[in-house]
Amino acid sequence: MAFELLNDRIRRILKEKNITEPTGPQREAIPRVLEGNHLLLVAPTGIGKTEAAMLPIFHYLLETEGKGIKCLYITPLRALNRDMLRRLEEFGKALGIGVAVRHGDTSQAERNRQSKTAPDVLITTPETLQIMFTGKRLREHLSGVRWVVVDEIHELANDERGAQLAVGLERLARVAGEFQRIGLSATVGTVEEVARFLGGTGRTVRIVRTDVAKEMGVNVQCPAVSEPDRDLAGTLQSDPQLVACMRRARDIIEEHRSTLLFVNTRDTAEALAARYHVWDEDFRIGVHHGSLSKEIRVEMEEAFKKEVLKGLICTSSLELGIDIGTADFAIQYNSPRQVTRLIQRMGRAGHKVGEKSEGAVIASTPDEVAESLVIARRAMAGELEELKVRDSPFTVLANQLVSMAMSGQMPIEEAYVTIARSYPYRSLSREDFDSVLDQLGKIGLLFVGNESFRRSTRGMRYFYDNVSMIPDEKTFRIRDIGSRNVVGSLDESFVVSFAEPYATFITRGRTWRIIEVREDELLVEQVKEIGSIPSWVGEEIPVPFEVAQEVGQLRRLGNTDGYPGEEDANDRLRDYLRKQTDSFPMPSDKLLTLEVGKKLAILNACFGTRVNETISRILSVLLTARLGESVLVHTDPYRIVIELPRDVKPSLIVDTLKSVKPESVESLVRLVMKSSSFLKWRFVYVAKKFGVVEKGADYRTINFGRLVEIFEDTPLFEEAIRKVLWEDLDLERTVEVIRRIEKGDIKFEMCALSPIGKAGLERSRELIMPQRADHSILVALGNRLEDEVLYLTCVNCTNQWRMKPMDAPKKLLCPKCGSRMVAVLHPYNKVMVKLLRKSNPGDEEKKEIQKMYKSASLVMEHGKKALVALSGRGVGPDTAARVLSGFYDNEDEFLRDILSAEMNYARTKRFWD
């Protein structure tokens, strides 16, 4: 038995913990680790992978003398680090083995302690490993490393953090000599690829892959809307169907001991938490995501473990192997988009050896039902997404070259050999390596000689600004003005587009009013109302091609047998498909349908997020060239919506797509990208990672055109294009689709706007706002806005008077001076009128004055309608201007946009843009 191979002291501790039998993965892995093999262990969550790796390492540590770090345990998340520290410290204290953690939250005192007396086992992150190479004493401590364990390795393998880690491990081998590599992963599609990533070139990694008796039970639900749901929707400012989903989730939470409620984005987490608290303040539910402060996250984790909370709404922040205690059920709100995510999330329930993972997906629309059914079936059949490691990202190469120079003069040949030994850079040509090195020399980050290079002063500053490869955006702290505690953070894009004094927003599942916007933080106070939902960068999860194709097949066959759906979900989907087939063709994996309306076309295409994005970009540029006017496109995994400058024949769009040849796809995409917003954001990111743009630079002030002009024929520009092709688009699958169209395997049909097409116009995967709010909710909103008391303010003479929009005359004039420049102020900011009288206002005061003039311009142009828009809670003149610029067939559409603006300003901005 595997445990019998371990030191007697370790066996005694296991006996004290009542662990007498190894799990399947432990039985297979422990002997192999003891043999010294490089090992990748792939097994479900909660069956003792950490112990499978660490018990044999502890065995050898008891026999290993000498100072310095002997084992590095690397995880992708700080929260996972904290969890590992708790688990490994128990063994460490009992065995006399030092265990410590070092990451961004580690105090300076603890860092100093580790520098003087290194622990035997150090738990850390990929980023902290980079910094450890720079300190002389820390490098000495690293020279004794004999084991490296990489936990949740699948989270790192296919992104830039992983490439950085892979090079970091080769650099570590230069410092410490060869060491044993052990990778742990709960869910991975392409096992051999991850094993190669772990080992680098020239090393053999053994794979232990186990399917233990930890079953997963998951079903898909779609609750019907009841009358109480319709009533509650008004109170919660939400769609009745979403309220029905919230009610079903609450019922499940109440029925179980501890439930995790997973959502795909942080804004959804906040929206749900806020509405649950408005619904019932005593409902014991919390919220957990990466933009909450560390203190709040730990508080939520502990409250859930101690069962103070019955439910915890969370994102991927709790998706990995963190022990969150007694969770006996997991809910996924709407489709998780990917099979691996569903497996990982459902695995959080029954997080103990041998326990069955129980969970449910609660879907809010027929599209969500279909996608959820497919993903749930694939999960239970073990059909996971393929994982690929990106080849030679230049951003990481630049980052690592500067990092290597931080500890002194670096021979060029040694740098190349070291980097090329890592799996992501296995095919890196010397020409590409030299061109990136030369580029860093021209930028001024390195001094490059004939045989070696060294850092510059600017290079040192660059290194500390760019330790992490995680895309960064400036964030603002959220500080509670009462307690002075930091409760979370907001991305700059949200603050710039939305934050103004007295506006309200949601974080930590509560609504906060902004009191003051400072340079790097917001001062806030808590209020009892529903505020706007912040948006954060990096949120969208792409739906894979294979999933979208199976959804198309499910539509075509119309048979849900073999899919784990409850009757309510199956009925909802069947009704949706029946309405389509009654009068329209059914878009599927083998049929594209083109629906044409007024200046609008919808191409229903079941190809997934990235393929549809690629095709849409090609269509956009080709149609623009044919029509001589701009054509706008936006996509979801099942549709491409085309906004046309004028009505066109459907055949024009079909012929345009059919004219694309498989061999011309990449050249067309590269042509499109030069003017795309995708390239702009990726190029700015790459420019930051190459040190061309300072980390804290305001993206609004960056001259994109000038940057392109300077760097167009450099590795920097090529990397931006390659990054778009890798992260945003899918050339390989697009070529496959174009080839199938060319061969006639995928056919076309044209029709009028159908139920499936209309669902695409309404589709809002994660927005908790009533895009489909019924007429009664909108009437209630209209009545509320008409009855708001406003302080009309003449910007000419500063006269001020009260009025409700319902009482406003058709033409608004100041009763004192007759001016038409009348601004709208709310009771809470009516005192702003004093600023108009100031002879020398400050910069912030000038901004407030400018808002009043914008408001007055809107009133002068739109009259009473502007008063209604500006009556919206927290709706400033910029947001009101966007709403008022719309064209509406009826009052409901106008009111719906005001309601959307009230609830989610940042998303509304993206909609209008």
PDB file of N, CA and C in Angstrom, residues 289-337:
ATOM      1  N   HIS A 289     -15.768  37.611  -4.990  1.00  0.00           N
ATOM      2  CA  HIS A 289     -15.104  37.702  -6.301  1.00  0.00           C
ATOM      3  C   HIS A 289     -13.803  38.466  -6.161  1.00  0.00           C
ATOM      4  N   GLY A 290     -13.021  38.476  -7.215  1.00  0.00           N
ATOM      5  CA  GLY A 290     -11.662  38.990  -7.152  1.00  0.00           C
ATOM      6  C   GLY A 290     -11.512  40.472  -6.942  1.00  0.00           C
ATOM      7  N   SER A 291     -12.567  41.263  -7.155  1.00  0.00           N
ATOM      8  CA  SER A 291     -12.444  42.704  -6.971  1.00  0.00           C
ATOM      9  C   SER A 291     -12.887  43.165  -5.581  1.00  0.00           C
ATOM     10  N   LEU A 292     -13.266  42.230  -4.728  1.00  0.00           N
ATOM     11  CA  LEU A 292     -13.490  42.567  -3.328  1.00  0.00           C
ATOM     12  C   LEU A 292     -12.133  42.567  -2.621  1.00  0.00           C
ATOM     13  N   SER A 293     -12.024  43.317  -1.542  1.00  0.00           N
ATOM     14  CA  SER A 293     -10.755  43.367  -0.826  1.00  0.00           C
ATOM     15  C   SER A 293     -10.442  42.006  -0.221  1.00  0.00           C
ATOM     16  N   LYS A 294      -9.164  41.772   0.042  1.00  0.00           N
ATOM     17  CA  LYS A 294      -8.738  40.500   0.632  1.00  0.00           C
ATOM     18  C   LYS A 294      -9.497  40.232   1.930  1.00  0.00           C
ATOM     19  N   GLU A 295      -9.652  41.282   2.751  1.00  0.00           N
ATOM     20  CA  GLU A 295     -10.321  41.099   4.040  1.00  0.00           C
ATOM     21  C   GLU A 295     -11.761  40.632   3.853  1.00  0.00           C
ATOM     22  N   ILE A 296     -12.454  41.200   2.878  1.00  0.00           N
ATOM     23  CA  ILE A 296     -13.846  40.825   2.626  1.00  0.00           C
ATOM     24  C   ILE A 296     -13.911  39.395   2.102  1.00  0.00           C
ATOM     25  N   ARG A 297     -12.990  39.038   1.200  1.00  0.00           N
ATOM     26  CA  ARG A 297     -12.992  37.678   0.656  1.00  0.00           C
ATOM     27  C   ARG A 297     -12.775  36.638   1.756  1.00  0.00           C
ATOM     28  N   VAL A 298     -11.785  36.899   2.614  1.00  0.00           N
ATOM     29  CA  VAL A 298     -11.506  35.960   3.709  1.00  0.00           C
ATOM     30  C   VAL A 298     -12.700  35.891   4.656  1.00  0.00           C
ATOM     31  N   GLU A 299     -13.306  37.042   4.928  1.00  0.00           N
ATOM     32  CA  GLU A 299     -14.486  37.087   5.812  1.00  0.00           C
ATOM     33  C   GLU A 299     -15.615  36.231   5.238  1.00  0.00           C
ATOM     34  N   MET A 300     -15.839  36.330   3.922  1.00  0.00           N
ATOM     35  CA  MET A 300     -16.889  35.545   3.282  1.00  0.00           C
ATOM     36  C   MET A 300     -16.568  34.048   3.314  1.00  0.00           C
ATOM     37  N   GLU A 301     -15.311  33.701   3.035  1.00  0.00           N
ATOM     38  CA  GLU A 301     -14.905  32.288   3.067  1.00  0.00           C
ATOM     39  C   GLU A 301     -15.132  31.692   4.457  1.00  0.00           C
ATOM     40  N   GLU A 302     -14.720  32.429   5.489  1.00  0.00           N
ATOM     41  CA  GLU A 302     -14.848  31.921   6.853  1.00  0.00           C
ATOM     42  C   GLU A 302     -16.317  31.829   7.273  1.00  0.00           C
ATOM     43  N   ALA A 303     -17.108  32.836   6.895  1.00  0.00           N
ATOM     44  CA  ALA A 303     -18.535  32.818   7.254  1.00  0.00           C
ATOM     45  C   ALA A 303     -19.242  31.644   6.591  1.00  0.00           C
ATOM     46  N   PHE A 304     -18.826  31.306   5.385  1.00  0.00           N
ATOM     47  CA  PHE A 304     -19.424  30.161   4.689  1.00  0.00           C
ATOM     48  C   PHE A 304     -18.985  28.853   5.341  1.00  0.00           C
ATOM     49  N   LYS A 305     -17.705  28.763   5.678  1.00  0.00           N
ATOM     50  CA  LYS A 305     -17.209  27.552   6.331  1.00  0.00           C
ATOM     51  C   LYS A 305     -17.921  27.300   7.659  1.00  0.00           C
ATOM     52  N   LYS A 306     -18.139  28.380   8.408  1.00  0.00           N
ATOM     53  CA  LYS A 306     -18.761  28.251   9.737  1.00  0.00           C
ATOM     54  C   LYS A 306     -20.283  28.182   9.656  1.00  0.00           C
ATOM     55  N   GLU A 307     -20.805  28.203   8.426  1.00  0.00           N
ATOM     56  CA  GLU A 307     -22.242  28.110   8.165  1.00  0.00           C
ATOM     57  C   GLU A 307     -23.028  29.296   8.716  1.00  0.00           C
ATOM     58  N   VAL A 308     -22.346  30.425   8.864  1.00  0.00           N
ATOM     59  CA  VAL A 308     -23.056  31.680   9.142  1.00  0.00           C
ATOM     60  C   VAL A 308     -23.855  32.059   7.898  1.00  0.00           C
ATOM     61  N   LEU A 309     -23.266  31.765   6.724  1.00  0.00           N
ATOM     62  CA  LEU A 309     -23.952  31.953   5.446  1.00  0.00           C
ATOM     63  C   LEU A 309     -24.444  30.598   4.943  1.00  0.00           C
ATOM     64  N   LYS A 310     -25.663  30.559   4.425  1.00  0.00           N
ATOM     65  CA  LYS A 310     -26.173  29.336   3.799  1.00  0.00           C
ATOM     66  C   LYS A 310     -25.779  29.259   2.328  1.00  0.00           C
ATOM     67  N   GLY A 311     -25.596  30.418   1.722  1.00  0.00           N
ATOM     68  CA  GLY A 311     -25.242  30.457   0.306  1.00  0.00           C
ATOM     69  C   GLY A 311     -24.150  31.473   0.055  1.00  0.00           C
ATOM     70  N   LEU A 312     -23.350  31.222  -0.978  1.00  0.00           N
ATOM     71  CA  LEU A 312     -22.292  32.159  -1.348  1.00  0.00           C
ATOM     72  C   LEU A 312     -22.284  32.293  -2.862  1.00  0.00           C
ATOM     73  N   ILE A 313     -22.555  33.510  -3.353  1.00  0.00           N
ATOM     74  CA  ILE A 313     -22.517  33.794  -4.790  1.00  0.00           C
ATOM     75  C   ILE A 313     -21.068  34.058  -5.164  1.00  0.00           C
ATOM     76  N   CYS A 314     -20.554  33.338  -6.153  1.00  0.00           N
ATOM     77  CA  CYS A 314     -19.124  33.468  -6.436  1.00  0.00           C
ATOM     78  C   CYS A 314     -18.835  33.301  -7.926  1.00  0.00           C
ATOM     79  N   THR A 315     -17.655  33.752  -8.308  1.00  0.00           N
ATOM     80  CA  THR A 315     -17.173  33.615  -9.685  1.00  0.00           C
ATOM     81  C   THR A 315     -16.071  32.557  -9.678  1.00  0.00           C
ATOM     82  N   SER A 316     -15.158  32.631 -10.631  1.00  0.00           N
ATOM     83  CA  SER A 316     -14.046  31.680 -10.676  1.00  0.00           C
ATOM     84  C   SER A 316     -13.109  31.842  -9.491  1.00  0.00           C
ATOM     85  N   SER A 317     -13.321  32.891  -8.672  1.00  0.00           N
ATOM     86  CA  SER A 317     -12.485  33.098  -7.484  1.00  0.00           C
ATOM     87  C   SER A 317     -12.586  31.926  -6.523  1.00  0.00           C
ATOM     88  N   LEU A 318     -13.679  31.153  -6.572  1.00  0.00           N
ATOM     89  CA  LEU A 318     -13.809  29.954  -5.726  1.00  0.00           C
ATOM     90  C   LEU A 318     -13.921  28.691  -6.570  1.00  0.00           C
ATOM     91  N   GLU A 319     -13.492  28.779  -7.832  1.00  0.00           N
ATOM     92  CA  GLU A 319     -13.646  27.654  -8.742  1.00  0.00           C
ATOM     93  C   GLU A 319     -12.571  26.604  -8.525  1.00  0.00           C
ATOM     94  N   LEU A 320     -11.385  27.051  -8.113  1.00  0.00           N
ATOM     95  CA  LEU A 320     -10.266  26.121  -7.986  1.00  0.00           C
ATOM     96  C   LEU A 320     -10.333  25.382  -6.648  1.00  0.00           C
ATOM     97  N   GLY A 321      -9.260  24.634  -6.323  1.00  0.00           N
ATOM     98  CA  GLY A 321      -9.330  23.678  -5.222  1.00  0.00           C
ATOM     99  C   GLY A 321      -9.276  24.235  -3.829  1.00  0.00           C
ATOM    100  N   ILE A 322      -9.836  25.411  -3.584  1.00  0.00           N
ATOM    101  CA  ILE A 322      -9.848  25.995  -2.246  1.00  0.00           C
ATOM    102  C   ILE A 322     -10.862  25.238  -1.395  1.00  0.00           C
ATOM    103  N   ASP A 323     -10.479  24.898  -0.177  1.00  0.00           N
ATOM    104  CA  ASP A 323     -11.389  24.185   0.714  1.00  0.00           C
ATOM    105  C   ASP A 323     -12.343  25.189   1.338  1.00  0.00           C
ATOM    106  N   ILE A 324     -13.603  25.133   0.935  1.00  0.00           N
ATOM    107  CA  ILE A 324     -14.577  26.067   1.493  1.00  0.00           C
ATOM    108  C   ILE A 324     -15.581  25.339   2.400  1.00  0.00           C
ATOM    109  N   GLY A 325     -15.124  24.227   2.970  1.00  0.00           N
ATOM    110  CA  GLY A 325     -15.909  23.612   4.035  1.00  0.00           C
ATOM    111  C   GLY A 325     -16.988  22.676   3.550  1.00  0.00           C
ATOM    112  N   THR A 326     -18.207  22.904   4.042  1.00  0.00           N
ATOM    113  CA  THR A 326     -19.258  21.883   3.993  1.00  0.00           C
ATOM    114  C   THR A 326     -20.214  22.013   2.815  1.00  0.00           C
ATOM    115  N   ALA A 327     -19.808  22.626   1.720  1.00  0.00           N
ATOM    116  CA  ALA A 327     -20.723  22.801   0.590  1.00  0.00           C
ATOM    117  C   ALA A 327     -21.271  21.447   0.133  1.00  0.00           C
ATOM    118  N   ASP A 328     -22.599  21.319   0.157  1.00  0.00           N
ATOM    119  CA  ASP A 328     -23.201  20.053  -0.269  1.00  0.00           C
ATOM    120  C   ASP A 328     -23.997  20.198  -1.564  1.00  0.00           C
ATOM    121  N   PHE A 329     -23.985  21.408  -2.146  1.00  0.00           N
ATOM    122  CA  PHE A 329     -24.683  21.599  -3.421  1.00  0.00           C
ATOM    123  C   PHE A 329     -24.057  22.795  -4.137  1.00  0.00           C
ATOM    124  N   ALA A 330     -24.042  22.716  -5.470  1.00  0.00           N
ATOM    125  CA  ALA A 330     -23.534  23.833  -6.286  1.00  0.00           C
ATOM    126  C   ALA A 330     -24.565  24.182  -7.344  1.00  0.00           C
ATOM    127  N   ILE A 331     -24.815  25.482  -7.508  1.00  0.00           N
ATOM    128  CA  ILE A 331     -25.716  25.983  -8.548  1.00  0.00           C
ATOM    129  C   ILE A 331     -24.889  26.790  -9.531  1.00  0.00           C
ATOM    130  N   GLN A 332     -25.135  26.593 -10.808  1.00  0.00           N
ATOM    131  CA  GLN A 332     -24.563  27.441 -11.844  1.00  0.00           C
ATOM    132  C   GLN A 332     -25.695  28.275 -12.420  1.00  0.00           C
ATOM    133  N   TYR A 333     -25.571  29.618 -12.324  1.00  0.00           N
ATOM    134  CA  TYR A 333     -26.601  30.490 -12.899  1.00  0.00           C
ATOM    135  C   TYR A 333     -26.278  30.711 -14.373  1.00  0.00           C
ATOM    136  N   ASN A 334     -27.167  30.231 -15.240  1.00  0.00           N
ATOM    137  CA  ASN A 334     -26.978  30.234 -16.690  1.00  0.00           C
ATOM    138  C   ASN A 334     -25.777  29.374 -17.077  1.00  0.00           C
ATOM    139  N   SER A 335     -25.629  29.145 -18.346  1.00  0.00           N
ATOM    140  CA  SER A 335     -24.580  28.252 -18.833  1.00  0.00           C
ATOM    141  C   SER A 335     -23.195  28.710 -18.377  1.00  0.00           C
ATOM    142  N   PRO A 336     -22.343  27.753 -17.993  1.00  0.00           N
ATOM    143  CA  PRO A 336     -20.968  28.112 -17.624  1.00  0.00           C
ATOM    144  C   PRO A 336     -20.079  28.332 -18.840  1.00  0.00           C
ATOM    145  N   ARG A 337     -20.635  28.154 -20.043  1.00  0.00           N
ATOM    146  CA  ARG A 337     -19.955  28.380 -21.330  1.00  0.00           C
ATOM    147  C   ARG A 337     -18.974  27.274 -21.706  1.00  0.00           C
TER     148      ARG A 337
END
